[in-house]
Short mmCIF file of N, CA, C and O in Angstrom, two decimals:
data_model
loop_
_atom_site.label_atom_id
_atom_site.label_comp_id
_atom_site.label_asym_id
_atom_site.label_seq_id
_atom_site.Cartn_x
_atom_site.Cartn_y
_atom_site.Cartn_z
N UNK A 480 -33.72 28.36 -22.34
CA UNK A 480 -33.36 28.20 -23.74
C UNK A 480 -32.34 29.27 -24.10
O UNK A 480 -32.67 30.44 -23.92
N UNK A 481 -31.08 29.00 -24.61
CA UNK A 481 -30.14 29.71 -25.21
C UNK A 481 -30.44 30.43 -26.36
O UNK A 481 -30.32 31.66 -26.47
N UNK A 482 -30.93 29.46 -27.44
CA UNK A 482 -30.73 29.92 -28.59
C UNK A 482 -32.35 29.81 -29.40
O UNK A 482 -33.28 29.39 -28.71
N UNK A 483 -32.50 30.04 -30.26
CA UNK A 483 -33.91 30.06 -30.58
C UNK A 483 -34.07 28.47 -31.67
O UNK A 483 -35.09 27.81 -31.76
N UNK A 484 -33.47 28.35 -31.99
CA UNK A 484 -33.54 26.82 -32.63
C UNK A 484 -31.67 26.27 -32.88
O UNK A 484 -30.75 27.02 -33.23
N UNK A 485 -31.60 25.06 -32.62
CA UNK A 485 -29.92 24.45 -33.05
C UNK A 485 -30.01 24.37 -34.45
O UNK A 485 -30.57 23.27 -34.46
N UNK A 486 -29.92 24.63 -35.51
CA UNK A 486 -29.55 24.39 -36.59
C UNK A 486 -28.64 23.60 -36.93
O UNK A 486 -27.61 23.53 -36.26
N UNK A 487 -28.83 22.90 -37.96
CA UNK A 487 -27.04 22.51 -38.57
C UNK A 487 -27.12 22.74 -40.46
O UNK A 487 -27.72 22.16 -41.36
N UNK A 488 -26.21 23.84 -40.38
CA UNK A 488 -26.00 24.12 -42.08
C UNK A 488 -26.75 25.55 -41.97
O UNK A 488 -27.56 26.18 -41.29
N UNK A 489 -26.17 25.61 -42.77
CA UNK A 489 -26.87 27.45 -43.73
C UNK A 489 -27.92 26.63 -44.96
O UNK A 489 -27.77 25.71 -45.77
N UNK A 490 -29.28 27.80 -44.46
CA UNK A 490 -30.21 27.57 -45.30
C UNK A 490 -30.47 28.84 -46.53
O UNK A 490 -31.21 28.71 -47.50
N UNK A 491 -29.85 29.79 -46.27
CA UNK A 491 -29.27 30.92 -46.78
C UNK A 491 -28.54 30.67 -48.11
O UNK A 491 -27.88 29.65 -48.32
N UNK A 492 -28.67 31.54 -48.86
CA UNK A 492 -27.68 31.61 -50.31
C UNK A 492 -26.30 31.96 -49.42
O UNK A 492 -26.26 32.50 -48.32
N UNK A 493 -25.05 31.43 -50.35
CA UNK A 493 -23.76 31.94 -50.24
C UNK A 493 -23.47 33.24 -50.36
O UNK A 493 -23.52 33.75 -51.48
N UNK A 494 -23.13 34.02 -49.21
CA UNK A 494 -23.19 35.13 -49.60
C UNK A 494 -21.28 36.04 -50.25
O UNK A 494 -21.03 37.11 -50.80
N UNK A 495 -20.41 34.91 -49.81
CA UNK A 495 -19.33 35.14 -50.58
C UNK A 495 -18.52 36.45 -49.88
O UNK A 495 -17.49 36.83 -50.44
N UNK A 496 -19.00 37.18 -48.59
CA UNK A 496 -18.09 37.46 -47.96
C UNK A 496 -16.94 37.06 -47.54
O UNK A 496 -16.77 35.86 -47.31
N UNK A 497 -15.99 37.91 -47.38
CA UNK A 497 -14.70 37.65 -47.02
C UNK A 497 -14.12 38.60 -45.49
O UNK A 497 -14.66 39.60 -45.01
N UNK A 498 -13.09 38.00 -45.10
CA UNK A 498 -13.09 38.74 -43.31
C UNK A 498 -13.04 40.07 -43.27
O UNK A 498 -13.55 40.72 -42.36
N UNK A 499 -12.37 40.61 -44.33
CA UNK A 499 -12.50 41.82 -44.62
C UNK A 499 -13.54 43.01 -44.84
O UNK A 499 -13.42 44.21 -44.60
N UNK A 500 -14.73 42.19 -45.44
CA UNK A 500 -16.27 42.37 -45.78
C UNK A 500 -16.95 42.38 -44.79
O UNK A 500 -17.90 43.11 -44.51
N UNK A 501 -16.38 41.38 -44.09
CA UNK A 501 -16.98 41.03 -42.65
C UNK A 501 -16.97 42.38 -41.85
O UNK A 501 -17.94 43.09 -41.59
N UNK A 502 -15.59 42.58 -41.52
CA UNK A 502 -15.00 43.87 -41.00
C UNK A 502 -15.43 44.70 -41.04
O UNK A 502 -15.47 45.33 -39.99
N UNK A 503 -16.14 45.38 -42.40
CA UNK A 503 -16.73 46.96 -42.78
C UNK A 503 -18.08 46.56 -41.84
O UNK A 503 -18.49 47.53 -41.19
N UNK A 504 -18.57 45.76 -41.72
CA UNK A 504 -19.92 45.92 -41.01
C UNK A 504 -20.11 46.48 -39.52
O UNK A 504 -19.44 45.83 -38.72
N UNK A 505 -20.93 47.64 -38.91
CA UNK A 505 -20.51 47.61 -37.25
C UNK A 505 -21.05 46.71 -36.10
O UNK A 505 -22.27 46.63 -36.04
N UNK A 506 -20.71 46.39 -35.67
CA UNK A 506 -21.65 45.25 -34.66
C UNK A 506 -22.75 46.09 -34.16
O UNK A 506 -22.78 47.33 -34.15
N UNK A 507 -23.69 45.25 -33.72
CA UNK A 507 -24.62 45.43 -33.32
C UNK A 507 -25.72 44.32 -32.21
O UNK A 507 -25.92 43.11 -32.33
N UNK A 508 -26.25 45.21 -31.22
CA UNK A 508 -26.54 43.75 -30.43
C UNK A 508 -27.75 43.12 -30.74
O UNK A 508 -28.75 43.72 -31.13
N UNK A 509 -27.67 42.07 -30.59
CA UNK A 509 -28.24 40.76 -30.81
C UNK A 509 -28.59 40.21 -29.59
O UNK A 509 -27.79 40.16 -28.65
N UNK A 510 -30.14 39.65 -29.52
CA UNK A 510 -30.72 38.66 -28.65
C UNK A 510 -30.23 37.35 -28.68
O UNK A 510 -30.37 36.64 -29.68
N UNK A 511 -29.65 36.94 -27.59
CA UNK A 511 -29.39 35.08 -28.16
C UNK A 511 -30.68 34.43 -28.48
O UNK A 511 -30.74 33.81 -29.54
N UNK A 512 -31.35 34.47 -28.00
CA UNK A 512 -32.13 33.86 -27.80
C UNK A 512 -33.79 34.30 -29.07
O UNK A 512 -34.99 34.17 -28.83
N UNK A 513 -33.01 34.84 -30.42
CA UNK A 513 -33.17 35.25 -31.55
C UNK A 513 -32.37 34.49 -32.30
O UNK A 513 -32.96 34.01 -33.27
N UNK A 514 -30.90 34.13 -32.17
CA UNK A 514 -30.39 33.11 -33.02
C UNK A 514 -30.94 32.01 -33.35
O UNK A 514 -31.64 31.45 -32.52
N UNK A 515 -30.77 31.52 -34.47
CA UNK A 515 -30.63 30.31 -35.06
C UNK A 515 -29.29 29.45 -35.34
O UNK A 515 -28.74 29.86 -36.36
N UNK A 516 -28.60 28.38 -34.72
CA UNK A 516 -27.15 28.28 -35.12
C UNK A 516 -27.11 27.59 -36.60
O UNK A 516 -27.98 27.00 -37.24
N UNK A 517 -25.90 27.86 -36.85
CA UNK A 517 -25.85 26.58 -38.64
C UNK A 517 -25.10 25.73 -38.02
O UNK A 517 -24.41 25.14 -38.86
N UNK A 518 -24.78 25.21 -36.46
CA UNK A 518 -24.02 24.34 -35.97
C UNK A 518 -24.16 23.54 -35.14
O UNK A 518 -24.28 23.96 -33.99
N UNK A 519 -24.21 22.39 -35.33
CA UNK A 519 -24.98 21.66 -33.98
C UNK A 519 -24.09 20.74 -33.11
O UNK A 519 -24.47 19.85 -32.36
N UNK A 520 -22.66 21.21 -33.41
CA UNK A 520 -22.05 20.52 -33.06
C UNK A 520 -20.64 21.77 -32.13
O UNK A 520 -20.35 22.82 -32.72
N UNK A 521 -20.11 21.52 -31.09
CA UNK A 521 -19.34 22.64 -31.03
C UNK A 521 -17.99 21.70 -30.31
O UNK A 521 -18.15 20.73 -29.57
N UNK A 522 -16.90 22.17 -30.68
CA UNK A 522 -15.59 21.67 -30.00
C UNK A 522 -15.51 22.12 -28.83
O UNK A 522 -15.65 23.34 -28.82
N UNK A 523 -15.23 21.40 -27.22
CA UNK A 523 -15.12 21.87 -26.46
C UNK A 523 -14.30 22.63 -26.26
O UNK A 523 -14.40 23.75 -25.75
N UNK A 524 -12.78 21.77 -26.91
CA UNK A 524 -11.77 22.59 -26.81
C UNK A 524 -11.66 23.99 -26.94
O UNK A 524 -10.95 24.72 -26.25
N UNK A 525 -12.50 24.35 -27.98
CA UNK A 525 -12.42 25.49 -28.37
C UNK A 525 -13.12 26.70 -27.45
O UNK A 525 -12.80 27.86 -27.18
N UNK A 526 -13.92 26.07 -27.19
CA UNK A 526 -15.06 26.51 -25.88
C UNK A 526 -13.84 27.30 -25.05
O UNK A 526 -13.36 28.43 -25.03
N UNK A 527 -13.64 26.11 -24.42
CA UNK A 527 -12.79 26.56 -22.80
C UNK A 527 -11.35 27.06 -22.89
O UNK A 527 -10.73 27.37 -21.87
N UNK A 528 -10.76 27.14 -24.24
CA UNK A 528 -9.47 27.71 -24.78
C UNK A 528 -9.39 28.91 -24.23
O UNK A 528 -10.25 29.70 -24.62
N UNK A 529 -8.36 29.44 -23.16
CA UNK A 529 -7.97 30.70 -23.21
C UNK A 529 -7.99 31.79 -24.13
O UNK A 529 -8.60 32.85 -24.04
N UNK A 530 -6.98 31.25 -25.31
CA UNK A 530 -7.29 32.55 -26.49
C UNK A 530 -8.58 32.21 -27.25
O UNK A 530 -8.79 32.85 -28.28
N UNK A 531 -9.35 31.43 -26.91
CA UNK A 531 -10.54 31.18 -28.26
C UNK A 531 -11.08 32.38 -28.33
O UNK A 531 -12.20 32.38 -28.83
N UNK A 532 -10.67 33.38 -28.00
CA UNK A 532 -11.53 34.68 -28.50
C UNK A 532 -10.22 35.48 -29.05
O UNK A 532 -10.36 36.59 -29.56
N UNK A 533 -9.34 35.06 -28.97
CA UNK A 533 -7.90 36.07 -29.39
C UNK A 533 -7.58 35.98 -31.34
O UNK A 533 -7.17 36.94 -31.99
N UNK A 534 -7.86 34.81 -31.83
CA UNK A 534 -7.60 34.95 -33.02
C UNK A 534 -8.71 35.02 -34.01
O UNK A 534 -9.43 34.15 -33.52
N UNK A 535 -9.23 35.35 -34.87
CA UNK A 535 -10.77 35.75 -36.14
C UNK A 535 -10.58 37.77 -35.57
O UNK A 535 -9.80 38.63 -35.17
N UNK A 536 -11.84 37.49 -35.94
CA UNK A 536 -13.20 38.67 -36.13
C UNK A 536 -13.14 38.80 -34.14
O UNK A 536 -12.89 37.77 -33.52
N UNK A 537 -13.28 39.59 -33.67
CA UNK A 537 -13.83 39.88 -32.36
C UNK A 537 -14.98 39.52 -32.05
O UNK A 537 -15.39 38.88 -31.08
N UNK A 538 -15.67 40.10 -33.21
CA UNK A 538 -17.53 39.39 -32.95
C UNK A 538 -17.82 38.77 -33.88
O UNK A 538 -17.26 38.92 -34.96
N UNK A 539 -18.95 37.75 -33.64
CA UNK A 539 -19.54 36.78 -34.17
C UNK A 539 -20.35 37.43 -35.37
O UNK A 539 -20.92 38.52 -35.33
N UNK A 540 -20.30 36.64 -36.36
CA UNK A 540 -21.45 36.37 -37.76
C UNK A 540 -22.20 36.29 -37.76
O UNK A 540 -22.54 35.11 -37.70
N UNK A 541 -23.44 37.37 -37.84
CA UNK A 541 -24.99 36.64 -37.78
C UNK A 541 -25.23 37.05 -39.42
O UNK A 541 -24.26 37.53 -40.01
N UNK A 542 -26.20 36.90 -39.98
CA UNK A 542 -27.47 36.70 -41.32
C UNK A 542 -28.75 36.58 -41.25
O UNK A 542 -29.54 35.63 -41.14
N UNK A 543 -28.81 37.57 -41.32
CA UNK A 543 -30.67 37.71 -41.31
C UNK A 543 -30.73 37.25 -43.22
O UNK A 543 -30.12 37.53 -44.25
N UNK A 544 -31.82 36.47 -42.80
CA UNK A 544 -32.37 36.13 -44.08
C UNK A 544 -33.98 35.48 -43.90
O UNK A 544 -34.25 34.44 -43.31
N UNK A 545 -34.68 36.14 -44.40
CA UNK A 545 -36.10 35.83 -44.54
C UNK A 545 -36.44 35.94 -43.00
O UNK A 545 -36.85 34.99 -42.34
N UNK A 546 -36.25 36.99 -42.60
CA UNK A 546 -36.70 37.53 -41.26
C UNK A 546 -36.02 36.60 -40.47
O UNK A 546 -36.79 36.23 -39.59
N UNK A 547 -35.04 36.12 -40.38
CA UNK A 547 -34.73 34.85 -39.22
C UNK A 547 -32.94 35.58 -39.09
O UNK A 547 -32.44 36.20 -40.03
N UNK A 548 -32.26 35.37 -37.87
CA UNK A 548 -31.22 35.98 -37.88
C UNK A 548 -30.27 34.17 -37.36
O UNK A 548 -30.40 33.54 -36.31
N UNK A 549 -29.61 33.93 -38.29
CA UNK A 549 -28.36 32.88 -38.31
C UNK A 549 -27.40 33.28 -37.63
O UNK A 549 -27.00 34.44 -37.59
N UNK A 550 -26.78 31.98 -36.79
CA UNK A 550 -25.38 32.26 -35.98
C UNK A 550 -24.21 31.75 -37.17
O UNK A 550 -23.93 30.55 -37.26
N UNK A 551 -23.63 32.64 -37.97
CA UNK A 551 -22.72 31.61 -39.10
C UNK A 551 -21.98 31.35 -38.19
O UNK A 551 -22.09 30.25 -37.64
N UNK A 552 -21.04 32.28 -37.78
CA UNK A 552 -19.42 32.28 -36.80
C UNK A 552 -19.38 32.45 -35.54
O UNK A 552 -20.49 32.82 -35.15
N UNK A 553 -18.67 32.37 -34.74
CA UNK A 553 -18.79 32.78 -33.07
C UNK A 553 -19.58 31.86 -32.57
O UNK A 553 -19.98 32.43 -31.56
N UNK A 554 -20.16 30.70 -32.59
CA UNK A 554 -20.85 30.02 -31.99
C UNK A 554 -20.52 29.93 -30.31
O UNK A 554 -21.33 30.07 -29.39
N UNK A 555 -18.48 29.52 -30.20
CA UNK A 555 -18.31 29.49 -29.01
C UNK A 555 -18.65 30.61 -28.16
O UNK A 555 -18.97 30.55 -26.97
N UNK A 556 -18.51 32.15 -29.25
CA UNK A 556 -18.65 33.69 -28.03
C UNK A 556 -19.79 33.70 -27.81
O UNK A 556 -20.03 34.50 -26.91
N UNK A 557 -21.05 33.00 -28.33
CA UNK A 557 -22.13 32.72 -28.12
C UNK A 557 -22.31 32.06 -27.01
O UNK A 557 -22.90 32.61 -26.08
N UNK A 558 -22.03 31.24 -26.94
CA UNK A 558 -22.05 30.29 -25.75
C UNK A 558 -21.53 30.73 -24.68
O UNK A 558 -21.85 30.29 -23.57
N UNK A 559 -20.44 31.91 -24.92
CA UNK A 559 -19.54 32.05 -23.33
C UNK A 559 -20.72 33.28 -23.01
O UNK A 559 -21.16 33.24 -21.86
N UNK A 560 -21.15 34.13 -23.71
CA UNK A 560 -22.06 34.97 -23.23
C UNK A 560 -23.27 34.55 -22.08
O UNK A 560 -23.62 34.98 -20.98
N UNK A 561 -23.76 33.21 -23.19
CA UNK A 561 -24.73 32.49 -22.13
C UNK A 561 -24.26 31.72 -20.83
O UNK A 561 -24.89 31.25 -19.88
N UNK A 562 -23.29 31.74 -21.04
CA UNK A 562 -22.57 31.02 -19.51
C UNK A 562 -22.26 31.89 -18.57
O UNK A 562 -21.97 31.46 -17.45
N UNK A 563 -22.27 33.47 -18.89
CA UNK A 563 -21.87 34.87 -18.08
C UNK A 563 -23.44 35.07 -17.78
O UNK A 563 -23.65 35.56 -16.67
N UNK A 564 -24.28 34.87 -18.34
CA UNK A 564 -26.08 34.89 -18.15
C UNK A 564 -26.24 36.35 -18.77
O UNK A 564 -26.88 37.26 -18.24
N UNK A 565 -25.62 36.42 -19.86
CA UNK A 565 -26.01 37.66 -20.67
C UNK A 565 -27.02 36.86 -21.48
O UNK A 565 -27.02 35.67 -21.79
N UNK A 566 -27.85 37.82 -21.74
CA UNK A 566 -28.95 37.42 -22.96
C UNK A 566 -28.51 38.44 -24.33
O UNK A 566 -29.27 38.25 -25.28
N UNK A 567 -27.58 39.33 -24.53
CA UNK A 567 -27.14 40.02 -25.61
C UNK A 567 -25.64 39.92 -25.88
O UNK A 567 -24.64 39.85 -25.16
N UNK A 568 -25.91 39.95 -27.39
CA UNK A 568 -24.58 39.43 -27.91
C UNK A 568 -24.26 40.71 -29.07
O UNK A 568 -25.00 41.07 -29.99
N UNK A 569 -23.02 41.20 -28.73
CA UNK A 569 -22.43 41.96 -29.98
C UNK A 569 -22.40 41.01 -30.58
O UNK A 569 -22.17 39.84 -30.24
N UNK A 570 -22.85 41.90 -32.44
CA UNK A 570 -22.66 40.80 -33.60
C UNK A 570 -22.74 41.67 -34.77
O UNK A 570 -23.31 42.76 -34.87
N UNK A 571 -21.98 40.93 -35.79
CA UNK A 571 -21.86 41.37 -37.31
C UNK A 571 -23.10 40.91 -37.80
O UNK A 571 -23.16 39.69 -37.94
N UNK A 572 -24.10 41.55 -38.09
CA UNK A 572 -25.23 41.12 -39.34
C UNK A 572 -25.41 41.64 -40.28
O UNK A 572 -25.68 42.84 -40.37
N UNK A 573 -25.28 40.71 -41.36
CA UNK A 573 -25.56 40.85 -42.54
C UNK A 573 -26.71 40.47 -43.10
O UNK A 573 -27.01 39.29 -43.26
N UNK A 574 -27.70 41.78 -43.58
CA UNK A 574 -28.92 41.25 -44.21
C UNK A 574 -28.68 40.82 -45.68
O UNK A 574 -28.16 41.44 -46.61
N UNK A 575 -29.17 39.69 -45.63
CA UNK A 575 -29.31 39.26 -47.46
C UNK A 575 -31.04 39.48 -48.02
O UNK A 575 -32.02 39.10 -47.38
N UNK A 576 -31.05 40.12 -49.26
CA UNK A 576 -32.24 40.14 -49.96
C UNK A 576 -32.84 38.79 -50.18
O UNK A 576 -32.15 37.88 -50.66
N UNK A 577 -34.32 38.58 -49.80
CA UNK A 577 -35.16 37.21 -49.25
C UNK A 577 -35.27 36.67 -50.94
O UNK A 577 -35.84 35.61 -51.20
#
């Protein structure tokens, strides 16, 4: 098992960050296999793209909310981690008040 449940959608309030907001946060590692995704769907293309890690955020979006930690962004760096057989993922989390 990769991920701890596939999700599709944020069950989370909007939290109205912006990339910048994103930015001030420091990564921190993350269990995959603690995620929840909001995506159940992923582009391959994007997957197997050379630069798919060259343009955003470096690391992926997580959200803890009500004790549960969400994959918002990075789904694909998620995935390439688990394909290297890492079980830890640098990640941006943002806790929101439950």
């Amino acid at each position: 098992m990769i991920f701890k449940l596939v999700g599709d959608g944020r069950p989370y309030p909007d939290h109205g960050l912006t990339p910048r907001e994103w930015a001030q946060i420091p990564p921190r590692q993350v269990r995959l296999d603690s995620l929840i995704t909001t995506k159940a769907m992923l582009d391959l293309h994007s997957l197997l793209a050379a630069d798919s890690t060259f343009y955003g955020d470096l690391f992926p979006h997580v959200v803890q909310w009500q004790g549960e930690l969400y994959l918002e962004d990075g789904l694909h760096r998620a995935l390439r981690a688990a394909l290297h057989q890492r079980s830890i993922l640098h990640a941006r989390v943002l806790e929101l008040p439950a």
